[in-house]
CSV table of C-alpha atoms in Angstrom, one decimal:
chain,number,residue,atom,x,y,z
A,1326,UNK,CA,-17.2,12.4,-52.0
A,1327,UNK,CA,-19.5,14.0,-49.5
A,1328,UNK,CA,-20.6,10.6,-48.2
A,1329,UNK,CA,-17.0,9.5,-47.7
A,1330,UNK,CA,-16.3,12.6,-45.6
A,1331,UNK,CA,-19.4,12.0,-43.6
A,1332,UNK,CA,-18.5,8.4,-42.9
A,1333,UNK,CA,-14.9,9.4,-42.0
A,1334,UNK,CA,-16.2,12.1,-39.5
A,1335,UNK,CA,-18.6,9.7,-38.0
A,1336,UNK,CA,-16.0,7.0,-37.6
A,1337,UNK,CA,-13.6,9.5,-36.0
A,1338,UNK,CA,-16.3,10.7,-33.6
A,1339,UNK,CA,-17.1,7.1,-32.6
A,1340,UNK,CA,-13.5,6.5,-31.8
A,1341,UNK,CA,-13.2,9.6,-29.8
A,1342,UNK,CA,-16.3,8.6,-27.7
A,1343,UNK,CA,-14.6,5.2,-27.1
A,1344,UNK,CA,-11.7,7.0,-25.6
A,1345,UNK,CA,-13.5,9.8,-23.7
A,1346,UNK,CA,-16.3,7.9,-22.1
A,1347,UNK,CA,-14.2,5.3,-20.0
A,1348,UNK,CA,-11.2,7.6,-19.3
A,1349,UNK,CA,-13.1,10.7,-18.1
A,1350,UNK,CA,-14.5,9.2,-14.9
A,1351,UNK,CA,-11.2,7.4,-14.1
A,1352,UNK,CA,-9.4,10.7,-14.5
A,1353,UNK,CA,-11.9,12.3,-12.1
A,1354,UNK,CA,-11.5,9.4,-9.7
A,1355,UNK,CA,-7.7,9.9,-9.7
A,1356,UNK,CA,-8.1,13.6,-9.0
A,1357,UNK,CA,-10.4,12.7,-6.1
A,1358,UNK,CA,-8.0,10.1,-4.8
A,1359,UNK,CA,-5.2,12.7,-4.6
A,1360,UNK,CA,-7.3,15.6,-3.4
A,1361,UNK,CA,-9.8,14.0,-1.0
A,1362,UNK,CA,-8.1,12.3,1.9
A,1363,UNK,CA,-11.3,10.9,3.4
A,1364,UNK,CA,-12.3,9.3,0.1
A,1365,UNK,CA,-8.9,7.8,-0.2
A,1366,UNK,CA,-8.9,6.4,3.3
A,1367,UNK,CA,-12.4,5.0,2.7
A,1368,UNK,CA,-11.2,3.3,-0.5
A,1369,UNK,CA,-8.2,1.6,1.1
A,1370,UNK,CA,-9.9,0.8,4.5
A,1371,UNK,CA,-11.1,-2.7,3.3
A,1372,UNK,CA,-7.6,-3.7,2.5
A,1373,UNK,CA,-6.9,-3.9,6.2
A,1374,UNK,CA,-9.0,-7.1,6.1
A,1375,UNK,CA,-7.3,-8.5,3.0
A,1376,UNK,CA,-5.3,-11.6,4.1
A,1377,UNK,CA,-2.6,-11.1,1.4
A,1378,UNK,CA,-2.1,-7.4,2.3
A,1379,UNK,CA,-1.8,-8.4,6.0
A,1380,UNK,CA,0.7,-11.1,5.1
A,1381,UNK,CA,2.8,-8.9,2.9
A,1382,UNK,CA,2.7,-6.1,5.5
A,1383,UNK,CA,3.6,-8.5,8.3
A,1384,UNK,CA,6.6,-9.8,6.3
A,1385,UNK,CA,7.8,-6.2,5.6
A,1386,UNK,CA,7.4,-5.1,9.3
A,1387,UNK,CA,9.0,-8.2,10.6
A,1388,UNK,CA,12.0,-7.6,8.4
A,1389,UNK,CA,12.3,-4.0,9.5
A,1390,UNK,CA,12.0,-4.9,13.2
A,1391,UNK,CA,14.7,-7.6,13.0
A,1392,UNK,CA,17.0,-5.1,11.3
A,1393,UNK,CA,17.0,-2.9,14.3
A,1394,UNK,CA,18.9,-5.3,16.6
A,1395,UNK,CA,21.1,-8.4,16.7
A,1396,UNK,CA,19.1,-11.3,18.2
A,1397,UNK,CA,22.2,-13.3,19.0
A,1398,UNK,CA,24.0,-10.4,20.7
A,1399,UNK,CA,20.8,-9.5,22.6
A,1400,UNK,CA,20.3,-13.0,23.9
A,1401,UNK,CA,24.0,-13.6,24.7
A,1402,UNK,CA,24.1,-10.5,26.8
A,1403,UNK,CA,21.0,-11.7,28.7
A,1404,UNK,CA,22.2,-15.2,29.2
A,1405,UNK,CA,25.7,-14.2,30.4
A,1406,UNK,CA,24.1,-11.8,32.9
A,1407,UNK,CA,21.7,-14.4,34.1
A,1408,UNK,CA,24.3,-17.1,34.6
A,1409,UNK,CA,26.9,-14.8,36.2
A,1410,UNK,CA,30.0,-16.8,37.3
A,1411,UNK,CA,28.4,-20.0,36.0
A,1412,UNK,CA,29.1,-18.8,32.5
A,1413,UNK,CA,32.9,-18.9,33.2
A,1414,UNK,CA,33.0,-22.6,34.4
A,1415,UNK,CA,34.9,-25.1,32.3
A,1416,UNK,CA,32.8,-26.4,29.5
A,1417,UNK,CA,30.2,-23.7,30.0
A,1418,UNK,CA,30.9,-22.0,26.6
A,1419,UNK,CA,29.2,-24.7,24.6
A,1420,UNK,CA,26.2,-24.6,27.0
A,1421,UNK,CA,26.0,-20.9,26.6
A,1422,UNK,CA,26.3,-21.1,22.8
A,1423,UNK,CA,23.4,-23.7,22.7
A,1424,UNK,CA,21.3,-21.5,24.9
A,1425,UNK,CA,22.0,-18.4,22.8
A,1426,UNK,CA,21.1,-20.2,19.6
A,1427,UNK,CA,17.8,-21.4,21.0
A,1428,UNK,CA,17.0,-18.0,22.5
A,1429,UNK,CA,17.9,-16.1,19.3
A,1430,UNK,CA,15.7,-18.5,17.3
A,1431,UNK,CA,12.8,-18.0,19.7
A,1432,UNK,CA,13.3,-14.2,19.6
A,1433,UNK,CA,13.1,-14.1,15.8
A,1434,UNK,CA,10.1,-16.4,15.9
A,1435,UNK,CA,8.5,-14.3,18.6
A,1436,UNK,CA,8.9,-11.1,16.6
A,1437,UNK,CA,7.3,-12.7,13.5
A,1438,UNK,CA,4.5,-14.2,15.5
A,1439,UNK,CA,4.0,-10.9,17.4
A,1440,UNK,CA,3.7,-9.0,14.2
A,1441,UNK,CA,1.2,-11.5,12.7
A,1442,UNK,CA,-0.8,-11.3,15.9
A,1443,UNK,CA,-0.8,-7.5,15.7
A,1444,UNK,CA,-2.0,-7.3,12.1
A,1445,UNK,CA,-4.7,-9.7,12.9
A,1446,UNK,CA,-6.3,-7.7,15.8
A,1447,UNK,CA,-9.3,-5.5,15.5
A,1448,UNK,CA,-7.1,-2.5,16.4
A,1449,UNK,CA,-5.1,-3.0,13.2
A,1450,UNK,CA,-7.9,-1.5,11.1
A,1451,UNK,CA,-7.7,1.7,13.1
A,1452,UNK,CA,-3.9,1.8,12.9
A,1453,UNK,CA,-4.2,1.1,9.1
A,1454,UNK,CA,-6.6,4.0,8.5
A,1455,UNK,CA,-4.5,6.4,10.6
A,1456,UNK,CA,-1.3,5.4,8.7
A,1457,UNK,CA,-3.0,5.7,5.3
A,1458,UNK,CA,-4.4,9.1,6.3
A,1459,UNK,CA,-0.9,10.3,7.2
A,1460,UNK,CA,0.6,8.7,4.1
A,1461,UNK,CA,-2.0,10.4,1.9
A,1462,UNK,CA,-1.1,13.8,3.5
A,1463,UNK,CA,2.5,13.1,2.5
A,1464,UNK,CA,1.5,12.1,-1.1
A,1465,UNK,CA,-0.7,15.2,-1.4
A,1466,UNK,CA,2.1,17.4,-0.1
A,1467,UNK,CA,4.6,16.0,-2.6
A,1468,UNK,CA,2.2,16.3,-5.5
A,1469,UNK,CA,0.7,19.7,-4.8
A,1470,UNK,CA,2.9,21.8,-2.4
A,1471,UNK,CA,4.9,24.6,-4.0
A,1472,UNK,CA,7.6,24.1,-1.3
A,1473,UNK,CA,8.9,20.5,-1.2
A,1474,UNK,CA,12.1,21.1,0.8
A,1475,UNK,CA,12.7,19.5,4.2
A,1476,UNK,CA,11.7,22.7,6.0
A,1477,UNK,CA,8.2,22.5,4.8
A,1478,UNK,CA,7.6,18.8,5.2
A,1479,UNK,CA,4.4,17.8,7.0
A,1480,UNK,CA,4.8,16.4,10.5
A,1481,UNK,CA,3.4,13.0,9.5
A,1482,UNK,CA,3.5,10.9,6.5
A,1483,UNK,CA,7.0,11.7,5.4
A,1484,UNK,CA,10.2,10.4,7.1
A,1485,UNK,CA,13.5,12.1,7.6
A,1486,UNK,CA,14.8,10.8,4.2
A,1487,UNK,CA,11.8,12.3,2.3
A,1488,UNK,CA,9.9,9.0,1.7
A,1489,UNK,CA,6.2,8.7,2.1
A,1490,UNK,CA,5.7,6.1,4.9
A,1491,UNK,CA,3.0,4.0,6.5
A,1492,UNK,CA,3.5,4.8,10.2
A,1493,UNK,CA,2.4,1.8,12.1
A,1494,UNK,CA,4.0,2.6,15.4
A,1495,UNK,CA,1.3,0.9,17.5
A,1496,UNK,CA,2.3,-2.5,16.0
A,1497,UNK,CA,5.7,-2.4,17.8
A,1498,UNK,CA,3.9,-2.0,21.1
A,1499,UNK,CA,1.8,-5.1,20.5
A,1500,UNK,CA,4.9,-7.0,19.4
A,1501,UNK,CA,6.8,-6.0,22.5
A,1502,UNK,CA,3.9,-7.0,24.8
A,1503,UNK,CA,3.9,-10.5,23.1
A,1504,UNK,CA,7.7,-10.8,23.6
A,1505,UNK,CA,7.5,-9.8,27.2
A,1506,UNK,CA,5.2,-12.8,27.9
A,1507,UNK,CA,7.6,-15.3,26.4
A,1508,UNK,CA,9.8,-17.4,28.7
A,1509,UNK,CA,13.4,-18.2,27.7
A,1510,UNK,CA,13.6,-21.6,25.9
A,1511,UNK,CA,16.0,-24.0,27.5
A,1512,UNK,CA,17.2,-26.8,25.1
A,1513,UNK,CA,16.2,-30.2,26.2
A,1514,UNK,CA,19.7,-31.5,25.8
A,1515,UNK,CA,20.8,-28.9,28.4
A,1516,UNK,CA,18.1,-30.1,30.8
A,1517,UNK,CA,19.4,-33.6,30.4
A,1518,UNK,CA,22.8,-32.7,31.7
A,1519,UNK,CA,23.0,-33.3,35.5
A,1520,UNK,CA,25.9,-30.9,35.8
A,1521,UNK,CA,23.9,-28.1,34.2
A,1522,UNK,CA,21.2,-28.0,36.8
A,1523,UNK,CA,22.2,-24.7,38.1
A,1524,UNK,CA,22.3,-23.2,34.6
A,1525,UNK,CA,18.9,-24.6,33.8
A,1526,UNK,CA,17.4,-23.1,37.0
A,1527,UNK,CA,18.6,-19.7,36.1
A,1528,UNK,CA,17.6,-19.9,32.5
A,1529,UNK,CA,14.1,-21.1,33.5
A,1530,UNK,CA,13.8,-17.9,35.5
A,1531,UNK,CA,14.8,-15.8,32.5
A,1532,UNK,CA,12.3,-14.0,30.4
A,1533,UNK,CA,12.9,-13.3,26.7
A,1534,UNK,CA,15.1,-10.3,26.5
A,1535,UNK,CA,13.6,-7.4,24.5
A,1536,UNK,CA,16.1,-4.8,23.3
A,1537,UNK,CA,15.5,-1.1,23.9
A,1538,UNK,CA,15.8,-0.4,20.2
A,1539,UNK,CA,12.6,-2.5,19.7
A,1540,UNK,CA,10.7,-0.9,22.6
A,1541,UNK,CA,11.4,2.6,21.4
A,1542,UNK,CA,10.8,1.9,17.7
A,1543,UNK,CA,8.1,3.5,15.6
A,1544,UNK,CA,7.3,1.1,12.7
A,1545,UNK,CA,7.5,3.0,9.5
A,1546,UNK,CA,7.2,1.2,6.1
A,1547,UNK,CA,8.5,3.4,3.3
A,1548,UNK,CA,6.3,3.4,0.2
A,1549,UNK,CA,7.6,5.9,-2.3
A,1550,UNK,CA,10.0,8.8,-2.2
A,1551,UNK,CA,8.6,12.3,-2.3
A,1552,UNK,CA,11.1,13.2,-5.1
A,1553,UNK,CA,9.6,10.7,-7.4
A,1554,UNK,CA,6.1,12.0,-6.6
A,1555,UNK,CA,7.2,15.5,-7.4
A,1556,UNK,CA,8.3,14.3,-10.8
A,1557,UNK,CA,4.8,13.0,-11.4
A,1558,UNK,CA,3.2,16.5,-11.1
A,1559,UNK,CA,3.0,17.1,-14.8
A,1560,UNK,CA,1.2,13.8,-15.4
A,1561,UNK,CA,-1.2,14.6,-12.6
A,1562,UNK,CA,-1.9,18.0,-14.2
A,1563,UNK,CA,-2.7,16.4,-17.5
A,1564,UNK,CA,-5.0,13.9,-15.8
A,1565,UNK,CA,-6.9,16.7,-14.0
A,1566,UNK,CA,-7.4,18.7,-17.2
A,1567,UNK,CA,-8.5,15.6,-19.1
A,1568,UNK,CA,-11.0,14.7,-16.4
A,1569,UNK,CA,-12.6,18.1,-16.7
A,1570,UNK,CA,-12.7,18.3,-20.5
A,1571,UNK,CA,-13.3,14.7,-21.6
A,1572,UNK,CA,-17.1,14.6,-20.7
A,1573,UNK,CA,-17.8,17.7,-22.8
A,1574,UNK,CA,-15.6,16.4,-25.6
A,1575,UNK,CA,-17.6,13.2,-25.7
A,1576,UNK,CA,-20.9,15.0,-25.6
A,1577,UNK,CA,-19.8,17.4,-28.4
A,1578,UNK,CA,-18.5,14.5,-30.5
A,1579,UNK,CA,-21.8,12.7,-30.2
A,1580,UNK,CA,-23.7,15.8,-31.2
A,1581,UNK,CA,-21.4,16.3,-34.3
A,1582,UNK,CA,-21.8,12.6,-35.2
A,1583,UNK,CA,-25.6,12.8,-35.0
A,1584,UNK,CA,-25.7,16.0,-37.1
A,1585,UNK,CA,-23.5,14.5,-39.8
A,1586,UNK,CA,-24.8,10.9,-40.0
A,1587,UNK,CA,-27.9,9.8,-41.9
A,1588,UNK,CA,-28.7,6.9,-39.7
A,1589,UNK,CA,-28.6,8.4,-36.2
A,1590,UNK,CA,-29.7,5.3,-34.4
A,1591,UNK,CA,-26.7,3.5,-35.9
A,1592,UNK,CA,-24.4,6.3,-34.6
A,1593,UNK,CA,-25.8,5.9,-31.0
A,1594,UNK,CA,-25.4,2.2,-31.2
A,1595,UNK,CA,-21.8,2.5,-32.5
A,1596,UNK,CA,-21.0,5.1,-29.8
A,1597,UNK,CA,-22.2,2.7,-27.1
A,1598,UNK,CA,-20.3,-0.2,-28.6
A,1599,UNK,CA,-17.2,2.0,-28.8
A,1600,UNK,CA,-17.6,3.0,-25.2
A,1601,UNK,CA,-17.9,-0.6,-24.1
A,1602,UNK,CA,-14.8,-1.6,-26.1
A,1603,UNK,CA,-12.9,1.3,-24.7
A,1604,UNK,CA,-13.9,0.3,-21.1
A,1605,UNK,CA,-12.7,-3.2,-21.7
A,1606,UNK,CA,-9.4,-2.0,-23.1
A,1607,UNK,CA,-9.1,0.4,-20.1
A,1608,UNK,CA,-9.6,-2.5,-17.6
A,1609,UNK,CA,-6.7,-4.4,-19.2
A,1610,UNK,CA,-4.5,-1.3,-19.6
A,1611,UNK,CA,-5.2,-0.1,-16.0
A,1612,UNK,CA,-3.5,-3.1,-14.5
A,1613,UNK,CA,-0.5,-2.9,-16.9
A,1614,UNK,CA,-0.1,0.9,-16.4
A,1615,UNK,CA,-0.5,0.6,-12.6
A,1616,UNK,CA,2.3,-2.0,-12.4
A,1617,UNK,CA,4.5,0.2,-14.5
A,1618,UNK,CA,3.9,3.2,-12.3
A,1619,UNK,CA,4.6,1.2,-9.2
A,1620,UNK,CA,7.8,-0.1,-10.7
A,1621,UNK,CA,8.9,3.5,-11.3
A,1622,UNK,CA,7.8,4.9,-8.0
A,1623,UNK,CA,8.1,2.1,-5.4
A,1624,UNK,CA,11.2,1.6,-3.3
A,1625,UNK,CA,13.2,-1.4,-4.3
A,1626,UNK,CA,12.7,-3.2,-1.0
A,1627,UNK,CA,9.0,-2.6,-0.8
A,1628,UNK,CA,6.3,-5.0,-1.7
A,1629,UNK,CA,3.3,-3.3,0.0
A,1630,UNK,CA,2.8,-0.5,-2.5
A,1631,UNK,CA,2.6,-2.9,-5.5
A,1632,UNK,CA,0.1,-5.1,-3.7
A,1633,UNK,CA,-2.1,-2.2,-2.4
A,1634,UNK,CA,-2.0,-0.6,-5.9
A,1635,UNK,CA,-3.1,-3.9,-7.5
A,1636,UNK,CA,-6.0,-4.1,-5.1
A,1637,UNK,CA,-7.0,-0.5,-5.7
A,1638,UNK,CA,-6.9,-1.1,-9.5
A,1639,UNK,CA,-9.0,-4.2,-9.0
A,1640,UNK,CA,-11.6,-2.3,-6.9
A,1641,UNK,CA,-11.6,0.4,-9.5
A,1642,UNK,CA,-12.2,-2.1,-12.3
A,1643,UNK,CA,-15.0,-3.7,-10.3
A,1644,UNK,CA,-16.6,-0.3,-9.7
A,1645,UNK,CA,-16.0,1.1,-13.2
A,1646,UNK,CA,-19.6,0.4,-14.5
A,1647,UNK,CA,-21.2,2.4,-11.6
A,1648,UNK,CA,-18.4,5.0,-12.0
A,1649,UNK,CA,-19.3,5.4,-15.7
A,1650,UNK,CA,-23.0,5.6,-14.9
A,1651,UNK,CA,-22.4,8.4,-12.3
A,1652,UNK,CA,-19.9,10.3,-14.5
A,1653,UNK,CA,-20.9,10.1,-18.1
A,1654,UNK,CA,-22.7,13.3,-19.2
A,1655,UNK,CA,-26.4,13.1,-19.8
A,1656,UNK,CA,-26.8,12.3,-23.4
A,1657,UNK,CA,-30.6,12.7,-23.2
A,1658,UNK,CA,-30.3,16.2,-24.3
A,1659,UNK,CA,-29.2,15.1,-27.8
A,1660,UNK,CA,-31.8,12.4,-28.2
A,1661,UNK,CA,-34.4,14.8,-29.7
A,1662,UNK,CA,-31.9,15.3,-32.6
A,1663,UNK,CA,-32.5,11.7,-33.7
């Protein structure tokens, strides 16, 4: 009977070690990611060079820029002004419509190309770090501040609607500079019309119109609402507590197992195998859990948070062995018991 109890205790201890060893450093890493802005910015800085992150962010920014104005209305106003009385001549309406369609398409393409150029510059890395620093301040405020109403919002990282944002205002300046350099596209069919020579001449002198709404815009990509982050405070508190207690629980469990077991070398080997199995399970579970968290937190229109979170989880998975080596309590103190 006593041997059965011993075996049961040892098995339980081995299972506890398999849970504590891999999750303790991850819990401490999560705490550091929330509490240490510099560490967080350093962790996400390499993502500014990730082609897929740049592509996803460029798509998101392009969509938001094009939502701020009507390309057709912008171009039509510029064309009508440039043509003056020529726009009222018989048959000119079709010419104007063709010119507007070509100009609106060039304007859309110019915005998209300008954004992709902007995210590909060296300066984007600096803008990314600044935006992530501000966003982290917003996340930290939502997770830790006792006052989460609008009056106490931080000056950066949170928009007027209470969403944590990536503020990439410098991108719009680069996009506008690219658009200002574009000439107005004159359709070849219009150039081939002898009667349209005067219209073509005026359109050739026209630069691509850039709306004031675009010139004055600060590019902000909403990531997550602060209200959803506030609801995650309890979970964060549990993670913090577990990160502090788990190493000592693991150490105490190993000591108990060594004291109870007859074959102590087998206990140590089993604890190591259990820790490895727990780590493998954690790597799989981390991706699943992260995607579930993003699904609950991310705004419906946003694809940036999901991708960034996936990249962070991948980096954490790759660095988990060194994280474990740095964070697991020193078990050497119990070796003399063997």
